[in-house]
Amino acid sequence: MAIEPFDVVDLIRIKRDRGVLNTAQIRWMIDAYTRGYIADEQMSAMTMAIFLNGMERTEIRDLTLAMIDSGERLKFDGLSKRTTDKHSTGGVGDKITLPLAPLVASFGVAVPQLSGRGLGHTGGTLDKLESIPGWRASLTNEDFYSQLEDVGAVVCAAGSGLAPADGKLYSLRDITGTVESIPLIASSIMSKKIAEGTAALVLDVKFGSGAFLQDPARGLELAETMVQLGTDAGVATTALLTNMNVPLGYAIGNANEVRESLEVLAGGGPSDIVELTLALAREMLALAGQPDADVESALQDGRAMDTWRRMISAQGGDPDATLPVARETLVVRATHSGVLVEQQALPFGVAAWRLGAGRARKQDPVHHAAGIDLHAKPGDAVTAGQPLFTMSTDEPERFERALQAVVGAYRIGNVGDEVLTGGPLIAGRIG
Ligand code: URA
């Protein structure tokens, strides 16, 4: 039996006592955990020590590189197009990938978007797209490359070969209260994105009630950390710091988010979704060598929609199919007239999840038609009896718990009252 070069208990003690791990220690720790030598309870103690005491930038870099090296790294050398991708740290009503990937691909670049499924209150892009009849998330490597060359945009499931150490570590963090840590989030996201092989990457780092990190200053620190990791690894990386205090757009769920994305691709849609889609598209195209791309026109004149239709068809989906509709709905109305001054993202995300739009455990199915459609946004005038939002589900027994989630999460005030949105949608740019 090979002699192990370190003792994990020593490494846990170093982080517990606010010390710094070196490159060899971190590389060994990730390798030993991936092959099952380090036990989950030992890694739980390590992640809690990191959660509480943080990590130096050198440690975060070493952790990211070690997780990349735990699996394969894709290469797009044979592709005739430049690659550029986007990653969002996750939010409520965040369907931006759906209009964004085809919009950017319509400029002749490749968007290799390897996505995940939703867990908890933040939705997963694959879950949303699977509400389109026939659409499949799994592609062979050959299909993936040929769709990138031909259509340009691919949104599909990341294989288990990319950063497998992160897969194991993330599941552990999820059940040990250690998700919301900047070193752990940054290394988790960037290991997967760097292994994915994209040449350029734009990060949409969220802060606010519906985000992992609520405090904008912590969001900024996360964004700076990830941009540095990407740049150090040779990936041209920038980030937008964006406000997730209020749900994005009017739709929260799966099929209803696809419907809203189609409105954007048809040249309409909610102004916040359009603003963020255009801003991220400009960033992605600038990194791919097209800083002056007229992204607005591509939404208006149908080029982005054409690419969407080709992208959906290439993965077996019918772009003209009717999307699922829930059997039961419940409309919540304004109790009095005034102005909607508050609409908190997190409770609405939790309510949509309780209606069946998200999953509590990895193996649970999602209900594609379940979710919430908002009818008013903060700042809108409302009159007594007017619908404020509609909850949809196939299982009406879910309404009660969903309604409990939004108690106190929205408020009708008077004209002139402060509208609580937490500031502008795009709060900053890093890179
Ligand atoms: N998404 C990830 O992939 N990892 C995290 O740690 C948080 C969000």
mmCIF file of N, CA and C and ligand atoms in Angstrom, residues 87 89 166 170 173 179 184-185 188-189 192 212, ligand 1:
data_model
loop_
_atom_site.group_PDB
_atom_site.id
_atom_site.type_symbol
_atom_site.label_atom_id
_atom_site.label_comp_id
_atom_site.label_asym_id
_atom_site.label_seq_id
_atom_site.Cartn_x
_atom_site.Cartn_y
_atom_site.Cartn_z
ATOM 1 N N HIS A 87 -21.742 32.399 -16.683
ATOM 2 C CA HIS A 87 -22.214 31.627 -15.536
ATOM 3 C C HIS A 87 -22.863 32.569 -14.524
ATOM 4 N N THR A 89 -24.391 32.971 -10.603
ATOM 5 C CA THR A 89 -24.311 32.300 -9.303
ATOM 6 C C THR A 89 -25.695 31.894 -8.801
ATOM 7 N N ASP A 166 -15.392 18.353 -7.293
ATOM 8 C CA ASP A 166 -16.372 19.371 -6.912
ATOM 9 C C ASP A 166 -17.748 18.749 -6.699
ATOM 10 N N TYR A 170 -19.460 19.403 -3.318
ATOM 11 C CA TYR A 170 -20.660 20.248 -3.287
ATOM 12 C C TYR A 170 -21.812 19.529 -2.581
ATOM 13 N N ARG A 173 -21.120 19.819 1.073
ATOM 14 C CA ARG A 173 -21.379 21.193 1.573
ATOM 15 C C ARG A 173 -22.867 21.449 1.725
ATOM 16 N N VAL A 179 -22.229 25.897 2.272
ATOM 17 C CA VAL A 179 -22.283 26.384 0.875
ATOM 18 C C VAL A 179 -21.820 27.837 0.782
ATOM 19 N N LEU A 184 -15.032 28.509 -1.152
ATOM 20 C CA LEU A 184 -15.636 27.262 -1.617
ATOM 21 C C LEU A 184 -16.524 27.487 -2.837
ATOM 22 N N ILE A 185 -17.281 28.578 -2.858
ATOM 23 C CA ILE A 185 -18.122 28.860 -4.037
ATOM 24 C C ILE A 185 -17.223 29.169 -5.237
ATOM 25 N N SER A 188 -15.462 26.108 -6.575
ATOM 26 C CA SER A 188 -16.445 25.159 -7.125
ATOM 27 C C SER A 188 -16.869 25.601 -8.533
ATOM 28 N N ILE A 189 -17.287 26.837 -8.642
ATOM 29 C CA ILE A 189 -17.766 27.326 -9.945
ATOM 30 C C ILE A 189 -16.626 27.373 -10.957
ATOM 31 N N LYS A 192 -15.254 24.068 -12.533
ATOM 32 C CA LYS A 192 -16.096 23.501 -13.595
ATOM 33 C C LYS A 192 -15.980 24.329 -14.877
ATOM 34 N N PHE A 212 -26.918 33.594 -3.034
ATOM 35 C CA PHE A 212 -26.160 32.882 -1.998
ATOM 36 C C PHE A 212 -25.618 33.872 -0.971
HETATM 37 N N1 URA B 1 -22.757 26.818 -7.698
HETATM 38 C C1 URA B 1 -21.730 25.945 -7.711
HETATM 39 O O1 URA B 1 -21.493 25.277 -8.703
HETATM 40 N N2 URA B 1 -20.984 25.840 -6.595
HETATM 41 C C2 URA B 1 -21.208 26.559 -5.480
HETATM 42 O O2 URA B 1 -20.494 26.411 -4.525
HETATM 43 C C3 URA B 1 -22.278 27.455 -5.485
HETATM 44 C C4 URA B 1 -23.029 27.568 -6.620
#
